[in-house]
XYZ file of N, CA, C and O in Angstrom:
640
model
N -158.763 250.280 -113.328
C -157.383 250.396 -112.934
C -156.522 249.378 -113.691
O -155.411 249.705 -114.092
N -157.046 248.178 -113.866
C -156.277 247.135 -114.559
C -156.036 247.521 -116.012
O -154.924 247.374 -116.526
N -157.067 248.040 -116.669
C -156.893 248.418 -118.078
C -155.897 249.564 -118.212
O -155.111 249.592 -119.167
N -155.897 250.513 -117.281
C -154.921 251.603 -117.317
C -153.503 251.049 -117.139
O -152.569 251.487 -117.814
N -153.347 250.102 -116.232
C -152.032 249.507 -116.013
C -151.549 248.768 -117.248
O -150.371 248.852 -117.611
N -152.459 248.058 -117.923
C -152.090 247.340 -119.146
C -151.663 248.294 -120.246
O -150.852 247.943 -121.098
N -152.211 249.515 -120.221
C -151.835 250.546 -121.200
C -150.541 251.246 -120.799
O -150.087 252.146 -121.495
N -149.964 250.850 -119.653
C -148.720 251.461 -119.201
C -148.922 252.737 -118.405
O -147.961 253.420 -118.076
N -150.148 253.059 -118.066
C -150.452 254.270 -117.301
C -150.525 253.913 -115.818
O -151.579 253.957 -115.184
N -149.385 253.571 -115.269
C -149.312 253.043 -113.913
C -149.768 254.065 -112.877
O -150.549 253.740 -111.977
N -149.293 255.306 -112.970
C -149.664 256.327 -111.986
C -151.176 256.542 -111.982
O -151.801 256.653 -110.920
N -151.782 256.595 -113.173
C -153.236 256.752 -113.262
C -153.950 255.530 -112.692
O -154.986 255.654 -112.033
N -153.392 254.340 -112.953
C -153.988 253.103 -112.449
C -153.987 253.091 -110.919
O -154.967 252.689 -110.285
N -152.889 253.565 -110.333
C -152.803 253.607 -108.867
C -153.847 254.570 -108.314
O -154.545 254.250 -107.345
N -153.987 255.739 -108.922
C -154.991 256.704 -108.467
C -156.398 256.122 -108.571
O -157.217 256.283 -107.675
N -156.675 255.435 -109.665
C -157.989 254.823 -109.862
C -158.252 253.734 -108.822
O -159.341 253.652 -108.257
N -157.235 252.914 -108.549
C -157.388 251.850 -107.556
C -157.586 252.436 -106.154
O -158.423 251.946 -105.388
N -156.846 253.485 -105.818
C -157.010 254.134 -104.516
C -158.402 254.730 -104.374
O -159.014 254.646 -103.311
N -158.908 255.330 -105.444
C -160.261 255.888 -105.423
C -161.273 254.766 -105.154
O -162.170 254.905 -104.331
N -161.114 253.647 -105.848
C -162.018 252.509 -105.658
C -161.932 251.942 -104.252
O -162.954 251.601 -103.640
N -160.725 251.869 -103.702
C -160.561 251.372 -102.326
C -161.231 252.307 -101.326
O -161.825 251.845 -100.356
N -161.152 253.600 -101.570
C -161.815 254.552 -100.686
C -163.311 254.298 -100.633
O -163.923 254.298 -99.562
N -163.898 254.062 -101.801
C -165.331 253.759 -101.865
C -165.670 252.455 -101.172
O -166.676 252.356 -100.453
N -164.831 251.440 -101.355
C -165.070 250.150 -100.704
C -164.929 250.260 -99.182
O -165.707 249.667 -98.435
N -163.961 251.038 -98.724
C -163.788 251.210 -97.276
C -164.995 251.916 -96.669
O -165.417 251.586 -95.567
N -165.562 252.875 -97.398
C -166.764 253.555 -96.908
C -167.936 252.565 -96.837
O -168.691 252.558 -95.865
N -168.085 251.728 -97.870
C -169.136 250.701 -97.847
C -168.933 249.735 -96.682
O -169.894 249.326 -96.025
N -167.677 249.386 -96.408
C -167.366 248.493 -95.292
C -167.758 249.134 -93.967
O -168.366 248.484 -93.112
N -167.434 250.412 -93.765
C -167.807 251.104 -92.520
C -169.321 251.118 -92.347
O -169.836 250.872 -91.255
N -170.041 251.404 -93.430
C -171.505 251.438 -93.349
C -172.070 250.052 -93.041
O -173.012 249.920 -92.265
N -171.491 249.018 -93.649
C -171.951 247.649 -93.387
C -171.719 247.275 -91.927
O -172.571 246.651 -91.292
N -170.566 247.668 -91.368
C -170.294 247.370 -89.963
C -171.240 248.140 -89.045
O -171.686 247.620 -88.029
N -171.565 249.371 -89.398
C -172.516 250.145 -88.586
C -173.866 249.430 -88.535
O -174.532 249.421 -87.505
N -174.254 248.824 -89.658
C -175.539 248.116 -89.706
C -175.570 246.895 -88.788
O -176.636 246.380 -88.484
N -174.406 246.424 -88.344
C -174.346 245.282 -87.442
C -174.583 245.681 -85.982
O -174.828 244.832 -85.145
N -174.505 246.981 -85.689
C -174.787 247.461 -84.333
C -176.305 247.524 -84.164
O -176.978 248.229 -84.915
N -176.872 246.825 -83.190
C -178.330 246.851 -83.018
C -178.831 248.213 -82.526
O -178.063 249.018 -81.996
N -180.123 248.433 -82.704
C -180.748 249.669 -82.214
C -180.855 249.673 -80.698
O -180.801 250.730 -80.075
N -181.024 248.498 -80.093
C -181.127 248.382 -78.635
C -180.261 247.227 -78.158
O -180.137 246.210 -78.833
N -179.676 247.426 -76.979
C -178.920 246.374 -76.303
C -179.281 246.409 -74.824
O -179.093 247.442 -74.167
N -179.812 245.317 -74.312
C -180.127 245.182 -72.887
C -180.936 246.370 -72.358
O -180.694 246.863 -71.261
N -181.883 246.848 -73.160
C -182.735 247.957 -72.740
C -182.155 249.332 -72.959
O -182.797 250.338 -72.678
N -180.941 249.426 -73.487
C -180.302 250.699 -73.796
C -180.503 250.994 -75.284
O -180.289 250.125 -76.128
N -180.908 252.219 -75.609
C -181.153 252.613 -76.995
C -179.922 253.206 -77.648
O -179.212 254.014 -77.045
N -179.675 252.807 -78.899
C -178.509 253.288 -79.638
C -178.680 254.724 -80.104
O -179.734 255.105 -80.591
N -177.627 255.513 -79.952
C -177.596 256.900 -80.414
C -176.847 256.964 -81.749
O -176.556 255.942 -82.352
N -176.509 258.168 -82.190
C -175.781 258.337 -83.447
C -174.398 257.688 -83.367
O -173.840 257.498 -82.292
N -173.857 257.397 -84.540
C -172.529 256.798 -84.645
C -171.463 257.875 -84.704
O -171.694 258.979 -85.182
N -170.286 257.494 -84.288
C -169.085 258.290 -84.490
C -168.098 257.351 -85.153
O -167.920 256.220 -84.703
N -167.505 257.779 -86.262
C -166.459 256.933 -86.832
C -165.320 257.802 -87.339
O -165.517 258.888 -87.840
N -164.119 257.272 -87.108
C -162.905 257.969 -87.483
C -161.939 256.967 -88.073
O -161.943 255.798 -87.701
N -161.101 257.466 -88.980
C -160.100 256.610 -89.584
C -158.830 257.425 -89.788
O -158.880 258.518 -90.351
N -157.704 256.895 -89.316
C -156.416 257.561 -89.495
C -155.297 256.543 -89.331
O -155.353 255.686 -88.447
N -154.294 256.651 -90.170
C -153.087 255.833 -90.089
C -153.382 254.339 -89.968
O -152.780 253.629 -89.181
N -154.335 253.857 -90.739
C -154.648 252.432 -90.742
C -155.512 251.958 -89.591
O -155.745 250.768 -89.438
N -155.994 252.879 -88.760
C -156.851 252.518 -87.623
C -158.225 253.131 -87.856
O -158.351 254.331 -88.089
N -159.258 252.305 -87.824
C -160.638 252.771 -87.979
C -161.396 252.464 -86.700
O -161.339 251.338 -86.197
N -162.085 253.475 -86.170
C -162.858 253.310 -84.941
C -164.308 253.684 -85.225
O -164.586 254.760 -85.740
N -165.211 252.761 -84.901
C -166.645 253.032 -84.982
C -167.165 252.952 -83.553
O -166.924 251.969 -82.850
N -167.854 254.013 -83.127
C -168.395 254.047 -81.771
C -169.883 254.364 -81.812
O -170.340 255.114 -82.665
N -170.581 253.783 -80.858
C -171.990 254.100 -80.678
C -172.275 254.121 -79.181
O -171.862 253.223 -78.457
N -172.957 255.160 -78.757
C -173.362 255.278 -77.362
C -174.767 254.687 -77.233
O -175.641 254.974 -78.049
N -174.955 253.871 -76.218
C -176.268 253.322 -75.889
C -176.696 253.971 -74.576
O -175.928 254.008 -73.614
N -177.928 254.518 -74.552
C -178.398 255.284 -73.397
C -179.700 254.737 -72.834
O -180.533 254.202 -73.563
N -179.825 254.904 -71.519
C -181.079 254.610 -70.812
C -181.119 255.571 -69.633
O -180.281 255.486 -68.732
N -182.064 256.510 -69.667
C -182.126 257.523 -68.615
C -180.856 258.352 -68.609
O -180.422 258.853 -69.639
N -180.213 258.436 -67.454
C -178.973 259.203 -67.360
C -177.736 258.307 -67.426
O -176.653 258.712 -67.035
N -177.902 257.099 -67.939
C -176.794 256.149 -68.047
C -176.407 255.964 -69.510
O -177.271 255.821 -70.366
N -175.115 255.974 -69.769
C -174.581 255.768 -71.120
C -173.557 254.639 -71.093
O -172.757 254.538 -70.161
N -173.595 253.821 -72.141
C -172.598 252.777 -72.333
C -172.034 252.954 -73.744
O -172.786 252.982 -74.711
N -170.711 253.107 -73.825
C -170.049 253.296 -75.125
C -169.570 251.955 -75.657
O -168.894 251.203 -74.955
N -169.934 251.669 -76.910
C -169.472 250.463 -77.596
C -168.572 250.920 -78.736
O -169.009 251.661 -79.615
N -167.310 250.505 -78.698
C -166.327 250.886 -79.712
C -165.798 249.648 -80.399
O -165.481 248.651 -79.750
N -165.666 249.733 -81.702
C -165.049 248.668 -82.475
C -163.881 249.302 -83.224
O -164.065 250.234 -84.008
N -162.684 248.824 -82.943
C -161.469 249.387 -83.527
C -160.827 248.357 -84.430
O -160.502 247.249 -83.990
N -160.638 248.725 -85.690
C -159.925 247.870 -86.634
C -158.540 248.453 -86.799
O -158.376 249.627 -87.113
N -157.548 247.612 -86.573
C -156.176 248.080 -86.633
C -155.533 247.549 -87.906
O -154.738 246.623 -87.881
N -155.934 248.119 -89.038
C -155.278 247.863 -90.311
C -155.321 246.452 -90.838
O -154.523 246.089 -91.683
N -156.210 245.614 -90.367
C -156.320 244.266 -90.901
C -155.269 243.322 -90.335
O -154.401 243.701 -89.556
N -155.321 242.072 -90.754
C -154.480 241.037 -90.164
C -153.010 241.189 -90.527
O -152.149 240.647 -89.847
N -152.677 241.911 -91.599
C -151.279 242.072 -91.982
C -150.590 243.189 -91.221
O -149.390 243.365 -91.341
N -151.315 243.958 -90.465
C -150.750 245.070 -89.718
C -150.202 244.545 -88.398
O -150.910 243.905 -87.638
N -148.923 244.832 -88.092
C -148.363 244.330 -86.837
C -149.090 244.853 -85.603
O -149.073 244.214 -84.555
N -149.762 246.007 -85.720
C -150.502 246.536 -84.575
C -151.673 245.634 -84.196
O -152.068 245.588 -83.038
N -152.238 244.923 -85.176
C -153.360 244.029 -84.881
C -152.912 242.923 -83.928
O -153.596 242.597 -82.962
N -151.760 242.352 -84.177
C -151.229 241.326 -83.293
C -150.896 241.873 -81.929
O -151.114 241.232 -80.909
N -150.366 243.091 -81.897
C -150.033 243.715 -80.620
C -151.282 243.956 -79.787
O -151.258 243.807 -78.570
N -152.388 244.317 -80.440
C -153.631 244.546 -79.704
C -154.110 243.250 -79.054
O -154.532 243.245 -77.900
N -154.038 242.153 -79.795
C -154.456 240.873 -79.232
C -153.545 240.458 -78.074
O -154.006 239.980 -77.042
N -152.242 240.675 -78.235
C -151.315 240.352 -77.152
C -151.564 241.235 -75.937
O -151.503 240.774 -74.801
N -151.856 242.493 -76.176
C -152.150 243.411 -75.086
C -153.341 242.940 -74.286
O -153.368 243.041 -73.060
N -154.334 242.419 -74.989
C -155.512 241.920 -74.288
C -155.153 240.689 -73.460
O -155.582 240.536 -72.331
N -154.327 239.807 -74.030
C -153.970 238.573 -73.332
C -153.071 238.832 -72.126
O -153.234 238.226 -71.077
N -152.106 239.749 -72.282
C -151.099 239.927 -71.244
C -151.204 241.263 -70.518
O -150.335 241.596 -69.729
N -152.259 241.999 -70.778
C -152.422 243.302 -70.151
C -152.802 243.166 -68.700
O -152.375 242.244 -68.006
N -153.630 244.052 -68.246
C -154.045 244.027 -66.852
C -154.684 242.687 -66.511
O -155.391 242.110 -67.317
N -154.396 242.232 -65.326
C -155.065 241.033 -64.859
C -156.479 241.442 -64.494
O -156.685 242.317 -63.681
N -157.413 240.851 -65.163
C -158.798 241.217 -64.913
C -159.657 239.975 -65.000
O -159.187 238.905 -65.327
N -160.918 240.148 -64.702
C -161.852 239.035 -64.741
C -162.158 238.657 -66.179
O -162.451 239.518 -67.002
N -162.096 237.381 -66.458
C -162.490 236.898 -67.775
C -164.008 236.764 -67.802
O -164.620 236.424 -66.802
N -164.581 237.050 -68.967
C -166.025 236.962 -69.122
C -166.306 236.326 -70.479
O -165.638 236.633 -71.465
N -167.276 235.429 -70.521
C -167.638 234.759 -71.764
C -168.711 235.585 -72.457
O -169.755 235.888 -71.881
N -168.440 235.969 -73.709
C -169.396 236.726 -74.509
C -169.985 235.803 -75.559
O -169.676 234.615 -75.610
N -170.823 236.330 -76.424
C -171.418 235.500 -77.471
C -170.365 235.116 -78.500
O -169.282 235.676 -78.546
N -170.692 234.157 -79.332
C -169.772 233.732 -80.381
C -168.537 233.035 -79.860
O -167.496 233.039 -80.498
N -168.626 232.453 -78.672
C -167.503 231.760 -78.039
C -166.276 232.655 -77.915
O -165.143 232.237 -78.102
N -166.514 233.921 -77.631
C -165.440 234.895 -77.470
C -165.287 235.206 -75.987
O -166.269 235.433 -75.288
N -164.045 235.166 -75.518
C -163.754 235.548 -74.145
C -163.372 237.017 -74.120
O -162.647 237.487 -74.983
N -163.860 237.712 -73.128
C -163.494 239.110 -72.942
C -162.855 239.294 -71.585
O -162.844 238.398 -70.752
N -162.301 240.472 -71.383
C -161.711 240.839 -70.103
C -162.542 241.949 -69.495
O -162.849 242.927 -70.163
N -162.888 241.795 -68.226
C -163.667 242.810 -67.521
C -162.756 243.499 -66.524
O -162.089 242.853 -65.721
N -162.733 244.825 -66.589
C -161.910 245.611 -65.691
C -162.801 246.637 -65.005
O -163.501 247.400 -65.674
N -162.799 246.638 -63.684
C -163.599 247.582 -62.905
C -162.636 248.421 -62.069
O -161.850 247.876 -61.304
N -162.697 249.747 -62.283
C -161.879 250.676 -61.489
C -162.791 251.795 -61.021
O -163.235 252.616 -61.831
N -163.084 251.806 -59.738
C -164.008 252.797 -59.201
C -165.385 252.585 -59.808
O -165.919 251.484 -59.797
N -165.944 253.648 -60.408
C -167.257 253.506 -61.040
C -167.149 253.234 -62.538
O -168.155 253.201 -63.225
N -165.936 253.031 -63.048
C -165.762 252.742 -64.484
C -165.649 251.238 -64.703
O -164.863 250.549 -64.047
N -166.454 250.760 -65.644
C -166.450 249.348 -66.019
C -166.107 249.274 -67.495
O -166.680 249.997 -68.315
N -165.154 248.411 -67.854
C -164.813 248.226 -69.269
C -164.635 246.746 -69.553
O -163.986 246.028 -68.791
N -165.226 246.326 -70.658
C -165.075 244.956 -71.141
C -164.442 245.046 -72.517
O -164.908 245.806 -73.374
N -163.368 244.309 -72.729
C -162.696 244.305 -74.026
C -162.604 242.872 -74.537
O -162.527 241.919 -73.757
N -162.605 242.747 -75.859
C -162.456 241.443 -76.501
C -161.885 241.645 -77.892
O -162.111 242.675 -78.529
N -161.153 240.675 -78.362
C -160.625 240.687 -79.724
C -161.560 239.856 -80.595
O -161.835 238.699 -80.284
N -162.070 240.476 -81.660
C -163.034 239.818 -82.542
C -162.606 240.033 -83.987
O -162.675 241.149 -84.504
N -162.118 238.981 -84.658
C -161.769 239.053 -86.079
C -160.884 240.268 -86.389
O -161.224 241.072 -87.240
N -159.756 240.409 -85.750
C -158.830 241.525 -85.941
C -159.430 242.873 -85.570
O -158.971 243.911 -86.029
N -160.437 242.861 -84.763
C -161.066 244.079 -84.251
C -160.924 244.057 -82.738
O -160.945 242.997 -82.133
N -160.816 245.228 -82.143
C -160.837 245.316 -80.688
C -162.186 245.893 -80.301
O -162.532 247.008 -80.686
N -162.966 245.117 -79.570
C -164.270 245.540 -79.094
C -164.112 246.044 -77.666
O -163.502 245.376 -76.832
N -164.638 247.227 -77.399
C -164.589 247.806 -76.060
C -165.993 248.279 -75.697
O -166.628 248.999 -76.470
N -166.461 247.874 -74.528
C -167.771 248.283 -74.023
C -167.519 248.867 -72.640
O -167.020 248.161 -71.756
N -167.819 250.162 -72.475
C -167.430 250.820 -71.232
C -168.458 251.846 -70.767
O -169.238 252.374 -71.558
N -168.406 252.103 -69.455
C -169.292 253.114 -68.876
C -168.777 253.549 -67.511
O -168.169 252.756 -66.787
N -169.039 254.803 -67.198
C -168.792 255.329 -65.850
C -170.103 255.660 -65.151
O -170.101 256.082 -63.994
N -171.221 255.476 -65.870
C -172.526 255.829 -65.297
C -173.441 254.625 -65.109
O -174.349 254.679 -64.286
N -173.232 253.571 -65.854
C -174.066 252.369 -65.725
C -173.414 251.399 -64.738
O -172.208 251.452 -64.497
N -174.214 250.513 -64.201
C -173.691 249.527 -63.248
C -172.890 248.451 -63.980
O -173.004 248.277 -65.198
N -172.106 247.721 -63.222
C -171.335 246.611 -63.791
C -172.272 245.596 -64.451
O -171.996 245.113 -65.549
N -173.386 245.308 -63.812
C -174.342 244.341 -64.362
C -174.911 244.823 -65.699
O -175.120 244.030 -66.618
N -175.180 246.132 -65.804
C -175.722 246.675 -67.059
C -174.691 246.614 -68.176
O -175.021 246.268 -69.315
N -173.437 246.919 -67.871
C -172.377 246.849 -68.890
C -172.196 245.400 -69.338
O -172.084 245.116 -70.531
N -172.200 244.476 -68.403
C -172.093 243.049 -68.739
C -173.282 242.627 -69.601
O -173.126 241.899 -70.591
N -174.485 243.107 -69.273
C -175.673 242.771 -70.063
C -175.551 243.241 -71.501
O -175.874 242.503 -72.446
N -175.064 244.460 -71.704
C -174.855 244.986 -73.065
C -173.799 244.153 -73.779
O -173.963 243.777 -74.942
N -172.714 243.831 -73.092
C -171.636 243.049 -73.704
C -172.127 241.670 -74.140
O -171.796 241.196 -75.230
N -172.942 241.048 -73.300
C -173.428 239.698 -73.630
C -174.454 239.718 -74.763
O -174.588 238.736 -75.480
N -175.164 240.842 -74.931
C -176.140 240.944 -76.026
C -175.525 241.435 -77.330
O -176.145 241.330 -78.383
N -174.310 241.984 -77.276
C -173.707 242.510 -78.503
C -173.522 241.362 -79.490
O -173.007 240.299 -79.133
N -173.949 241.548 -80.753
C -173.974 240.439 -81.734
C -172.602 240.115 -82.331
O -172.344 240.327 -83.518
N -171.735 239.557 -81.511
C -170.390 239.216 -81.977
C -170.446 238.245 -83.154
O -169.665 238.354 -84.096
N -171.406 237.319 -83.127
C -171.516 236.346 -84.227
C -171.723 237.047 -85.573
O -171.217 236.590 -86.592
N -172.471 238.136 -85.586
C -172.712 238.876 -86.832
C -171.409 239.458 -87.372
O -171.157 239.421 -88.580
N -170.552 239.968 -86.494
C -169.252 240.480 -86.922
C -168.350 239.354 -87.403
O -167.652 239.487 -88.401
N -168.376 238.227 -86.693
C -167.569 237.080 -87.119
C -168.001 236.614 -88.505
O -167.160 236.327 -89.356
N -169.309 236.533 -88.739
C -169.819 236.106 -90.045
C -169.449 237.125 -91.120
O -169.038 236.743 -92.226
N -169.568 238.398 -90.816
C -169.250 239.448 -91.799
C -167.784 239.336 -92.236
O -167.480 239.371 -93.419
N -166.877 239.180 -91.277
C -165.453 239.147 -91.611
C -164.985 237.822 -92.174
O -163.960 237.755 -92.812
N -165.758 236.765 -91.956
C -165.381 235.484 -92.569
C -166.057 235.293 -93.917
O -165.847 234.300 -94.594
N -166.892 236.269 -94.315
C -167.529 236.206 -95.630
C -168.803 235.396 -95.657
O -169.340 235.083 -96.716
N -169.330 235.022 -94.511
C -170.576 234.215 -94.465
C -171.787 235.078 -94.309
O -171.842 236.045 -93.686
């Protein structure tokens, strides 16, 4: 792309750079998927679901044990320069009043229980982590949340 730009072929350079970014974003999604363990708190990981639209990328994995499922979602909101990323962090801080819970990597999460639905959310390196279930117990959802390797995501995004 740089050599095309130096030749004055700016439109071609932009297309080439966009193509390269597409490939890098796919590699990034695959690398993040590799950070999701095969098992968490006795629940086995199922296939991944990932979607990307309008600067928002969501990677989800369901963890199952018997007839219980726990969904783990990691949402990237366009990186640190995207105003939505800041709004997500503020939403977590000032949203529903819920129980605070300490997760790994010195990350605090919010636990919200409504009826039989349990959800734990946390902001991790410009990502919104959500761990939720309507079929597993509160203790099981907390167990999955505490075992989720937040440190691995922190290291990945800090370049370590």
